[in-house]
Coordinates of N, CA and C in Angstrom, one line a residue:
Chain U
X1 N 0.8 -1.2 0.0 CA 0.0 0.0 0.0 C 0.9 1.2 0.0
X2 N 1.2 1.9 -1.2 CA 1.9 3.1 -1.5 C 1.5 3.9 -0.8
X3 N 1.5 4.9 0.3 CA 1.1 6.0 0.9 C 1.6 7.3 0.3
X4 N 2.8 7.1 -1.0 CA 3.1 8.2 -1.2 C 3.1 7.8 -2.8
X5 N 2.6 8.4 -3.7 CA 2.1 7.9 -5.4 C 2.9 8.5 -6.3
X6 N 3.7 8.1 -7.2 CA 4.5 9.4 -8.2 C 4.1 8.4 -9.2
X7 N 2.9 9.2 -9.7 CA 2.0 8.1 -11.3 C 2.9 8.0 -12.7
X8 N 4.0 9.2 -12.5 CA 4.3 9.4 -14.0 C 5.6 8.9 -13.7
X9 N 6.2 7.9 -14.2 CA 7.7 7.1 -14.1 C 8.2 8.1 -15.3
X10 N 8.5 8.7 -16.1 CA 8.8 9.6 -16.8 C 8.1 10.4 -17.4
X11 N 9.3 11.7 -17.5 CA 8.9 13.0 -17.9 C 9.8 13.7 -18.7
X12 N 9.6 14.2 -20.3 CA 10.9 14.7 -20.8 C 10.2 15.9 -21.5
X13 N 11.3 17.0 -21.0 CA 10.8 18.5 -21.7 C 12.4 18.9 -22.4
X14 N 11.5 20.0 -23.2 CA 12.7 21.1 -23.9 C 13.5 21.9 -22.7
X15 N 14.6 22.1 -22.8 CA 15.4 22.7 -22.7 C 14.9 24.3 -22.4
X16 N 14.9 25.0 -21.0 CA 14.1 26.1 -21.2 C 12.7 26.5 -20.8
X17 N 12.1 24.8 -20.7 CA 10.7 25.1 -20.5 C 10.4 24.8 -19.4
X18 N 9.0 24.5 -18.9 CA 8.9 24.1 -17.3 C 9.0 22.5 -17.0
X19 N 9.2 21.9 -16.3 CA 9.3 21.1 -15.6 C 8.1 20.9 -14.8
X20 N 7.0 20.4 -14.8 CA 6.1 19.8 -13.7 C 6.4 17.9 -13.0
X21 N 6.6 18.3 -12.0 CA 6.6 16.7 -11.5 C 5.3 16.8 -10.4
X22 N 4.8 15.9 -10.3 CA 3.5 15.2 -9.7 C 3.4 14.5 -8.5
X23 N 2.9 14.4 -7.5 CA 3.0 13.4 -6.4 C 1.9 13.5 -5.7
X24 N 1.3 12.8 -5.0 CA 0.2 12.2 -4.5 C 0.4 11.7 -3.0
X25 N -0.5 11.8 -2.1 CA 0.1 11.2 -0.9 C -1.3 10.7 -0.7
X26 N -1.3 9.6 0.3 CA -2.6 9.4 1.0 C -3.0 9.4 3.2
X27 N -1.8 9.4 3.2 CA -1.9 9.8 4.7 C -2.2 10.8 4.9
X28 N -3.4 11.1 5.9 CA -3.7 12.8 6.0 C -2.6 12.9 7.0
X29 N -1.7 12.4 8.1 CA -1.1 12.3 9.3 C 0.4 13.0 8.8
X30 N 0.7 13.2 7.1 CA 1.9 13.8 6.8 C 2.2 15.5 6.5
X31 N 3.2 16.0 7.4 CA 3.0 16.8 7.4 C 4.3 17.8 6.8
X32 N 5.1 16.9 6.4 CA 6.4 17.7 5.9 C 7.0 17.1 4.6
X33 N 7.1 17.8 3.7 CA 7.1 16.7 2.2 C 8.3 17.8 1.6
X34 N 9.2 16.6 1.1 CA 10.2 16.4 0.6 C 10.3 16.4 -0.9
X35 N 11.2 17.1 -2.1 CA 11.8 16.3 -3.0 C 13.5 16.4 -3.3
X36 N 13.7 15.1 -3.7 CA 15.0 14.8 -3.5 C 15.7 14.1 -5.5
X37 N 16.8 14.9 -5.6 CA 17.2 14.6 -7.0 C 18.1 13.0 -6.9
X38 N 18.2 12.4 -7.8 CA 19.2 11.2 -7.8 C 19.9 11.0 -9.0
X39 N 21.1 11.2 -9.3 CA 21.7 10.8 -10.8 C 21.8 9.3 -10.4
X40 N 22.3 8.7 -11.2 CA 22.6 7.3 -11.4 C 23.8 7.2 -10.7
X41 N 23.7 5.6 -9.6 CA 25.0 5.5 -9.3 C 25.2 6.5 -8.0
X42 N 24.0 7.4 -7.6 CA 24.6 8.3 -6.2 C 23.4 8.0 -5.2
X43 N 23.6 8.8 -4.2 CA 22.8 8.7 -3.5 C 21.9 9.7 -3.9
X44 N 20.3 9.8 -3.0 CA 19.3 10.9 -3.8 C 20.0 12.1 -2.6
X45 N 19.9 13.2 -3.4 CA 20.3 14.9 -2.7 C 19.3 15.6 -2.4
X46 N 19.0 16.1 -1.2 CA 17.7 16.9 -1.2 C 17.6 18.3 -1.9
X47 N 16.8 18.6 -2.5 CA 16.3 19.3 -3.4 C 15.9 20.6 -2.6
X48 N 14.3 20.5 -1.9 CA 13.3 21.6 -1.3 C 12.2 21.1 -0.7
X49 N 12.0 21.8 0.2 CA 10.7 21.0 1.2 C 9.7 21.9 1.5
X50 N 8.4 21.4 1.8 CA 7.4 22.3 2.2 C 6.5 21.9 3.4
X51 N 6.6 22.7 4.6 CA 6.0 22.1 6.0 C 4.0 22.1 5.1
X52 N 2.8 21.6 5.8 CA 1.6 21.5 5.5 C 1.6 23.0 6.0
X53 N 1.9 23.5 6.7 CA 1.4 25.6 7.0 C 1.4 25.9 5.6
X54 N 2.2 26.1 4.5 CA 2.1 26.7 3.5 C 1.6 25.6 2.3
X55 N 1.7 26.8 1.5 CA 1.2 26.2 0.2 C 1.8 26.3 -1.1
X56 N 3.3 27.0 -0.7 CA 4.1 27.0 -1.9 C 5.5 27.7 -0.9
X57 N 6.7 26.8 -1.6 CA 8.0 27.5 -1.5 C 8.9 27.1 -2.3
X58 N 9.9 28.7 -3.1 CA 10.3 28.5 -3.8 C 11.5 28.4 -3.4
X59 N 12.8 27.8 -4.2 CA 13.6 28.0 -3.8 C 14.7 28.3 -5.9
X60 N 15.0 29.7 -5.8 CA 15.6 29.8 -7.4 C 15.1 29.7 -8.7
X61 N 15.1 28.3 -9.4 CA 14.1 27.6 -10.3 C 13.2 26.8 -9.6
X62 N 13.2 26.3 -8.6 CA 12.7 25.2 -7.8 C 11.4 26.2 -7.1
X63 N 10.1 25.3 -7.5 CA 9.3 25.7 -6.7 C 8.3 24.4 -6.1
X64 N 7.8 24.4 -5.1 CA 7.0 23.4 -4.1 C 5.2 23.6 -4.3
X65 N 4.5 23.3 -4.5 CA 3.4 23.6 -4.0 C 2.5 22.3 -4.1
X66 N 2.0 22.8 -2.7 CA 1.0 22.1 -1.5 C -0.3 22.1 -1.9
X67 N -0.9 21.2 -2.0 CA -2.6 20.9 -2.3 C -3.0 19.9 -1.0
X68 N -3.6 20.7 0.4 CA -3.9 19.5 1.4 C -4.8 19.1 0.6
X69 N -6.0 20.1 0.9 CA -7.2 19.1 0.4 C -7.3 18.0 -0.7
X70 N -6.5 18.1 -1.6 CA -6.4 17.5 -2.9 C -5.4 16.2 -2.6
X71 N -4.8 16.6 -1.4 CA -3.0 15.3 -1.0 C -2.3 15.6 -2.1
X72 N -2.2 16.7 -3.3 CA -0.9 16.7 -3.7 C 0.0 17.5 -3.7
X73 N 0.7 17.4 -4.2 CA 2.2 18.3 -4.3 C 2.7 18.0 -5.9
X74 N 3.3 19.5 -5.9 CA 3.8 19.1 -7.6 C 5.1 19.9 -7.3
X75 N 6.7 19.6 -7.8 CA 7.7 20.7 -8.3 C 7.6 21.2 -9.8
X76 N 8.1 22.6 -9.6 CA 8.2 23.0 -10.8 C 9.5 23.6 -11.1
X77 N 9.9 23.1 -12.3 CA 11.3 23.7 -12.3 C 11.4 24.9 -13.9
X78 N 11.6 25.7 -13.8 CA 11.8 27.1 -15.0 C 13.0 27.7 -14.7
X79 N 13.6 28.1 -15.6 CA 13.5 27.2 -16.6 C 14.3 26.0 -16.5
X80 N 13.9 24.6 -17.4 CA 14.3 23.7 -17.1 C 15.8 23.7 -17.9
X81 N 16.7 22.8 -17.8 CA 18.5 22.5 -17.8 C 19.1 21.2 -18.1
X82 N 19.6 21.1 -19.3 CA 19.9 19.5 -19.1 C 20.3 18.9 -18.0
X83 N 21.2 19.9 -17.3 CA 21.7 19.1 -16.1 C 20.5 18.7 -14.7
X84 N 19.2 19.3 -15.2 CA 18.3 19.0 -14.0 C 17.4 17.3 -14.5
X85 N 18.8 16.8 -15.7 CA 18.0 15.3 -16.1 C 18.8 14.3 -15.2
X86 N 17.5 13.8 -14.2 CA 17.7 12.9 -13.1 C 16.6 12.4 -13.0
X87 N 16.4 11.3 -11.6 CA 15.0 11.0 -11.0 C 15.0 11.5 -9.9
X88 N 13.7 11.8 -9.8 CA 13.6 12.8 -8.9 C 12.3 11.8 -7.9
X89 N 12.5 12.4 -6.2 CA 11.6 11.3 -5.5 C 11.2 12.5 -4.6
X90 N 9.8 12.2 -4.8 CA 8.7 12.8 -3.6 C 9.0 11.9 -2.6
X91 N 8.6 12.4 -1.2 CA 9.2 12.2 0.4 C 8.3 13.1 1.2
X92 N 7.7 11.9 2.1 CA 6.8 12.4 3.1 C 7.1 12.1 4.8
X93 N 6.8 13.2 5.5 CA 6.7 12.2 6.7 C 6.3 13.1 8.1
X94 N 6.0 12.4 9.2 CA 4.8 13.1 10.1 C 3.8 12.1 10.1
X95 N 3.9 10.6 10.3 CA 2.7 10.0 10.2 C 2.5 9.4 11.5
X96 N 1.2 8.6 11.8 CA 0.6 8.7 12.9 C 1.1 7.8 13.8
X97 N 2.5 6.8 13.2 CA 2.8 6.0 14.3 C 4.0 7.2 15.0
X98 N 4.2 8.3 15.1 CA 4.5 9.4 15.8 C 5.8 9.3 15.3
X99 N 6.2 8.7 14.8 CA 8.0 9.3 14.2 C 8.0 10.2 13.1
X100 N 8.3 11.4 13.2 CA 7.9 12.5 12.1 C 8.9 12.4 11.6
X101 N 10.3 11.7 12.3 CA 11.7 11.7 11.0 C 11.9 10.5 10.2
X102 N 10.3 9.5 10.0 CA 11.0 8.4 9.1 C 10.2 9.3 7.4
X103 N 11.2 9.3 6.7 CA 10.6 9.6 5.6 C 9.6 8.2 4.5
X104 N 9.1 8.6 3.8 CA 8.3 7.5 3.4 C 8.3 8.4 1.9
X105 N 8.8 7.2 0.7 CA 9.2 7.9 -0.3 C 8.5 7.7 -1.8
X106 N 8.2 7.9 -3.1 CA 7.9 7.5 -3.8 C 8.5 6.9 -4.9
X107 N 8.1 6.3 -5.8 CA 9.1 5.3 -6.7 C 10.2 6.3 -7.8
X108 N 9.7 7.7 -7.8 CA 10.3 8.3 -8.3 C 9.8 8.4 -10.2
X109 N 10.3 9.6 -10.4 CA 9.9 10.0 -12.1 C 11.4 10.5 -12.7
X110 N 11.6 9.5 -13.7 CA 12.7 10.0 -14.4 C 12.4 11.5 -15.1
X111 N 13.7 12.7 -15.0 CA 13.0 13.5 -16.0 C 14.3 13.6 -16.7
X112 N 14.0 14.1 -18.0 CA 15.1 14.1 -19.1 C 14.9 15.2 -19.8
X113 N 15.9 16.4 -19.9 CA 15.6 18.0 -20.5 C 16.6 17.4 -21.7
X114 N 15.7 17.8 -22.3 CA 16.3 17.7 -24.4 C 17.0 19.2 -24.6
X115 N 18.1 19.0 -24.7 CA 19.0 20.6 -25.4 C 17.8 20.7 -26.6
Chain M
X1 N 32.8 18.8 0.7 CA 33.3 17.3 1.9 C 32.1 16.6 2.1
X2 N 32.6 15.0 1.7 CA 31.7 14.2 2.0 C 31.0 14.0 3.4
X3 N 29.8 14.1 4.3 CA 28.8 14.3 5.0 C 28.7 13.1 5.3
X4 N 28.0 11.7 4.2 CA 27.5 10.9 4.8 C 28.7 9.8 4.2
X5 N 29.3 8.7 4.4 CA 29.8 7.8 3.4 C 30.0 6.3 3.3
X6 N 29.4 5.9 2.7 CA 29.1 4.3 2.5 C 30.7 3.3 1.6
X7 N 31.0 2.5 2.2 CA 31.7 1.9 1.7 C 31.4 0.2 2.0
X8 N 31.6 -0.4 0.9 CA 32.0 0.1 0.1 C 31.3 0.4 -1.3
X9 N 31.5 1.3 -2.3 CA 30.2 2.0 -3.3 C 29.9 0.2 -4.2
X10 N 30.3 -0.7 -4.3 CA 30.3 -1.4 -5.1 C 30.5 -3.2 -4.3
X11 N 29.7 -4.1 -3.9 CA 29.9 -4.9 -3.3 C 29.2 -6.1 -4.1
X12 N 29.7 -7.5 -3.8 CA 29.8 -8.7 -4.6 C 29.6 -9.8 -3.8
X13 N 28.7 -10.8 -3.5 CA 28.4 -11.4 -2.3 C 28.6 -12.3 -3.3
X14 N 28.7 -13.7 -2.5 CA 28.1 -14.5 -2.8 C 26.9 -15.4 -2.6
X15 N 25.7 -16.1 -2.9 CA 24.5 -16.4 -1.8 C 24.8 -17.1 -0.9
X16 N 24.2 -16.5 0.2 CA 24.3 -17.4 1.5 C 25.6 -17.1 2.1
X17 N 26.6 -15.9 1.7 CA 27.4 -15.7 1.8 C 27.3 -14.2 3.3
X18 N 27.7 -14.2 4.1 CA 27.4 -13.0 5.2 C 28.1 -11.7 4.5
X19 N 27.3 -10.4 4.4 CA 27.7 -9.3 4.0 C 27.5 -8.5 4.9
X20 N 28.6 -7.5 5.4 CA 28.5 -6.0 6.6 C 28.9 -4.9 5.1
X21 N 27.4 -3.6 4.6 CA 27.9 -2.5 4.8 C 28.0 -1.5 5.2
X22 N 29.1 -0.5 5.5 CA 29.3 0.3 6.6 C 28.6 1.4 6.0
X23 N 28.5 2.5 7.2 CA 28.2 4.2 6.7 C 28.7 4.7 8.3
X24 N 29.8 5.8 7.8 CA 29.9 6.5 8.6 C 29.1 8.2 8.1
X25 N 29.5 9.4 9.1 CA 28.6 10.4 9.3 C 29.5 11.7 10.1
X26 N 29.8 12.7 9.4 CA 30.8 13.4 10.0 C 29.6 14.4 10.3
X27 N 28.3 14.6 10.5 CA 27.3 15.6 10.8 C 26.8 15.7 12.4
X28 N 26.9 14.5 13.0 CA 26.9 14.3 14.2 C 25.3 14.4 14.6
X29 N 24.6 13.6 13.6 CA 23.5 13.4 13.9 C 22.9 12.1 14.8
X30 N 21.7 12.1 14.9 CA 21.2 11.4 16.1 C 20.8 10.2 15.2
X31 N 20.1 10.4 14.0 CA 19.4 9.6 13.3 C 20.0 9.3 12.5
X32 N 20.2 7.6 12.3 CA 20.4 7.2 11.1 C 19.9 6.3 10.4
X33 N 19.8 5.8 9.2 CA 18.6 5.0 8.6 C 19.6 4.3 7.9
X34 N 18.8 2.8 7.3 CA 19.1 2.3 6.1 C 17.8 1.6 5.2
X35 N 18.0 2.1 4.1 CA 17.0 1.7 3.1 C 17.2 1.4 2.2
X36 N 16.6 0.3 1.7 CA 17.1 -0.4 0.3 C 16.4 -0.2 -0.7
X37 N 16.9 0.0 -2.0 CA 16.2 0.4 -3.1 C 16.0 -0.7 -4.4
X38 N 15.6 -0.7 -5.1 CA 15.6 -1.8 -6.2 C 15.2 -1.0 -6.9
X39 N 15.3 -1.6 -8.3 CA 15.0 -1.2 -9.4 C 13.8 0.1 -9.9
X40 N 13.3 0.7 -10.3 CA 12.3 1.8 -10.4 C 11.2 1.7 -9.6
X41 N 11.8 1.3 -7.9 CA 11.7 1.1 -6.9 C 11.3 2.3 -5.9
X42 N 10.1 2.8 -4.8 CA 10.9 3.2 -3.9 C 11.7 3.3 -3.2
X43 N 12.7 4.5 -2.2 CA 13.2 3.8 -1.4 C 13.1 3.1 0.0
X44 N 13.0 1.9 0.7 CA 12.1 1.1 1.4 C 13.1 1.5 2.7
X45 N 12.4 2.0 4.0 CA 13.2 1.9 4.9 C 12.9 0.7 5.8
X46 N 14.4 0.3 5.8 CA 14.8 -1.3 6.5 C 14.7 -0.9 8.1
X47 N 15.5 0.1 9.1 CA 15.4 0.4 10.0 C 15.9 1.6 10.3
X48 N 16.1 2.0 11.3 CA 16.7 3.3 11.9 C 17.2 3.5 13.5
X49 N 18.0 4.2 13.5 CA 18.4 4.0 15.1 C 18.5 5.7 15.3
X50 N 17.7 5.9 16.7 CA 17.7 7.4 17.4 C 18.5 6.9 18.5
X51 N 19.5 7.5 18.1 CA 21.0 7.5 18.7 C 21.3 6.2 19.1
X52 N 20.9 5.5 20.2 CA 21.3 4.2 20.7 C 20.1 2.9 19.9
X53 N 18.9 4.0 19.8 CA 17.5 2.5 19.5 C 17.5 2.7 18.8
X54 N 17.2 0.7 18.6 CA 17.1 0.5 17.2 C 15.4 0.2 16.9
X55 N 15.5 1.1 16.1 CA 14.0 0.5 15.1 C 13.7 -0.5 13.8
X56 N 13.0 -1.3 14.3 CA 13.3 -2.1 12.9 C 11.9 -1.7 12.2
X57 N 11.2 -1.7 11.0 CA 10.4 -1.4 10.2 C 9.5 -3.0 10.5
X58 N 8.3 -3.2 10.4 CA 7.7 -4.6 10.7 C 8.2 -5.8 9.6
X59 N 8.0 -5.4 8.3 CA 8.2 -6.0 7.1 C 9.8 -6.1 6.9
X60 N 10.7 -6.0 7.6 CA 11.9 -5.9 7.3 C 12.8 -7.6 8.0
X61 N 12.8 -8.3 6.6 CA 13.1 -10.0 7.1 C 14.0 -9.9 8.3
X62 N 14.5 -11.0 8.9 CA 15.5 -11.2 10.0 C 16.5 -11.1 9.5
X63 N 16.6 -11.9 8.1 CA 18.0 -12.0 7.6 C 19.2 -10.8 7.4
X64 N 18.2 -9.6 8.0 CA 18.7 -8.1 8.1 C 19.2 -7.8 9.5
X65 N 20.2 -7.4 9.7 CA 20.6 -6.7 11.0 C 21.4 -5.5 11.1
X66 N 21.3 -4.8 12.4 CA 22.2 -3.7 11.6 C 22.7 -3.1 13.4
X67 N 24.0 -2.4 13.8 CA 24.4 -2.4 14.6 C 25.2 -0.6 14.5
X68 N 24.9 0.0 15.4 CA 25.5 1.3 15.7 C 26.4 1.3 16.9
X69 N 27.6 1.0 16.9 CA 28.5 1.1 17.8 C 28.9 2.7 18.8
X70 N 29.2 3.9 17.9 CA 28.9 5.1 18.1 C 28.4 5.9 17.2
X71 N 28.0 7.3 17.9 CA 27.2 8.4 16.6 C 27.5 8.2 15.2
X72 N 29.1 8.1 15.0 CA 29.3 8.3 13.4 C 29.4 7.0 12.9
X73 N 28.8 5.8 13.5 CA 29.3 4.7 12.4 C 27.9 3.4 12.6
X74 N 27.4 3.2 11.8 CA 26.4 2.9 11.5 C 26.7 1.3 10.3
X75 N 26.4 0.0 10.8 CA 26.7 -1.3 9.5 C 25.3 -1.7 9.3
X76 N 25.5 -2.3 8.2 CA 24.1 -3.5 7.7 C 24.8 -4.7 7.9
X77 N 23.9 -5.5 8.0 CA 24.7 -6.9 8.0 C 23.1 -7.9 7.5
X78 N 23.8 -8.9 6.3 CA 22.7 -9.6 5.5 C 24.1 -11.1 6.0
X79 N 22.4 -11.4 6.9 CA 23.1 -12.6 7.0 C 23.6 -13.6 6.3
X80 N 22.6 -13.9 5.9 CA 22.3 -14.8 4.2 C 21.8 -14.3 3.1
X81 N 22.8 -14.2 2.5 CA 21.8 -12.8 1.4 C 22.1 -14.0 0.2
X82 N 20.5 -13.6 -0.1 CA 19.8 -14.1 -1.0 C 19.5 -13.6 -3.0
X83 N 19.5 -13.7 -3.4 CA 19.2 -13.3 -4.9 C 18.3 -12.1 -5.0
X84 N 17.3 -12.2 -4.5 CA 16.1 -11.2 -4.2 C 16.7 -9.8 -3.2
X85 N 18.1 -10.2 -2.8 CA 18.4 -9.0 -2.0 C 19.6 -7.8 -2.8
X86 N 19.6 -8.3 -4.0 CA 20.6 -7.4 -4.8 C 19.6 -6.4 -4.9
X87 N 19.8 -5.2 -4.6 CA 19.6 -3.7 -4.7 C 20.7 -3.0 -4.3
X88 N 20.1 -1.2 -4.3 CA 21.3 -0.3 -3.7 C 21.2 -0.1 -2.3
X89 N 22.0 -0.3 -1.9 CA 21.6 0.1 -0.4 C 21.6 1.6 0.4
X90 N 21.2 2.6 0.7 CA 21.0 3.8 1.0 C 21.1 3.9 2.4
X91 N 22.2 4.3 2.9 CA 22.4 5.2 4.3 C 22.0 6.3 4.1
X92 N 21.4 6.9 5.0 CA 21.4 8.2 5.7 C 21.2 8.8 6.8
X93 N 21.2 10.2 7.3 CA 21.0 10.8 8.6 C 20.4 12.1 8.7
X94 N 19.4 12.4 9.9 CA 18.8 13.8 10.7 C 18.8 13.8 11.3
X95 N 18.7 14.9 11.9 CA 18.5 15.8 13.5 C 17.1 15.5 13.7
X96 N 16.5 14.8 14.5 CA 15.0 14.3 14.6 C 14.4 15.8 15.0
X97 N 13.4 15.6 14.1 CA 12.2 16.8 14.1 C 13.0 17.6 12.7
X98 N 13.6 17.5 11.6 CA 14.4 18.3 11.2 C 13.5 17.8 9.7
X99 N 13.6 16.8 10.1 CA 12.8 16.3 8.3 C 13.7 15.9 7.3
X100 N 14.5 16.8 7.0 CA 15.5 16.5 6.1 C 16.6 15.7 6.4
X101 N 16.4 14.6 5.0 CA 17.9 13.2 5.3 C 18.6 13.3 4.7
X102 N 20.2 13.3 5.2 CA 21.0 13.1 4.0 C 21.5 12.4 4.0
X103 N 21.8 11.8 2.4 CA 21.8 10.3 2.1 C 23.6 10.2 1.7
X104 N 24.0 8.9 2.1 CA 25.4 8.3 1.2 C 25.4 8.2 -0.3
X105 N 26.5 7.8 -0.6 CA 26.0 7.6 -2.3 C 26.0 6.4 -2.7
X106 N 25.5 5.6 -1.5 CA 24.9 3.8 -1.8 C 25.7 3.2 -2.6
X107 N 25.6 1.7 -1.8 CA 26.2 0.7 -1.7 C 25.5 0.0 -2.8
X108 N 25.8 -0.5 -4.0 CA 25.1 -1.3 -4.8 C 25.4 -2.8 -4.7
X109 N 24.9 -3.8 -4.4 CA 25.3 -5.5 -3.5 C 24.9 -5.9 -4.8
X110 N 25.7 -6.3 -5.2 CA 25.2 -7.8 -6.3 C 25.4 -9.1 -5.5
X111 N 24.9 -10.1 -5.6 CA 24.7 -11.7 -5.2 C 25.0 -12.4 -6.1
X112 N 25.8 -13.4 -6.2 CA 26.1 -14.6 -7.5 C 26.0 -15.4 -6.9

């Protein structure tokens, strides 16, 4: 039972354009959500995060935004950069067996920016 | 400078063969994890230790153990590692309540 959903296993844009990535949660009990980059071969790097108080944070190109009522979260990256072609993994956590620091992750979405 | 680090990046078992790998942590965090990944996989957390306790995750076989001696040094250990256990293996660490993990650049275990 996936508690945390990333439906689109890949995503490939131009060079320049935006970047939407997608995620889904279903535990209402999460309250701090994560996304994290991974090249091949490394470990994943964290990216940007957004506590449930807001509903968007940006960080540069990198932006977060929060849908409670909806459970989702999407990043958006503008403009997008070959070098931002990785997998990228949504990350939740705050759930009700009270450990707010185990993260709970998703399967991740390749993205791939076309020069 | 490396933060988290897993050695070794590249490991070769044989089945049924006993494997330890390590991750040390120069962040001096409380929390440390290990989770294993597979193929276009989440990443699955195996357990975690807040500072001295160990948590093990319910679903996480026996054949897994894992031992924290002091803050910066954290092992896996696959007792009998099986065919089904070749993945990457992922260390990481937080300051609990902090949210944010940072991860090693994993252990990839092949089995023959």
């Amino acid at each position: 039972d996936q508690q945390v959903k990333q439906n689109s296993p890949s995503l490939s844009v131009q060079e320049g354009r935006i970047s939407i990535l997608n995620c889904d949660y279903t535990n209402s009990m999460f309250d701090y959500f994560l996304w994290y980059k991974k090249y091949p071969a490394e470990g994943p790097t964290f990216l940007i995060s957004i506590s449930s108080i807001k509903d968007k944070n940006e960080d540069g190109r990198f932006t977060v935004f929060l849908n409670k009522s909806a459970k989702h979260l999407s990043l958006h990256i503008v403009p997008s950069q070959p070098g931002d072609s990785a997998v990228y993994f949504c990350a939740a956590s705050g759930d009700s067996g009270g450990s707010n620091y185990k993260l709970t992750f998703g399967k991740g979405t390749l993205l791939t920016v076309n020069p | 400078d490396a933060m988290v680090i897993q050695n070794p990046r590249y490991q070769v078992t044989q089945f049924g063969k006993p494997v330890t790998l390590s991750c040390s942590q120069t962040l001096n965090h409380n929390v440390m994890y290990w989770y294993q990944q597979k193929s276009s996989q989440a990443p699955k957390l195996l357990f975690h230790y807040y500072d001295k306790d160990f948590n093990n995750e319910a679903d996480t076989p026996d054949n897994f153990q894992s031992r924290r001696p002091n803050t910066s040094f954290c092992f896996l250990d696959i007792r009998s590692p099986g065919l089904g256990d070749a993945a990457m293996y992922l260390c990481a660490t937080s300051e609990q309540g902090k949210g944010q993990a940072f991860f090693g650049q994993g252990t990839r275990l092949t089995v023959v």
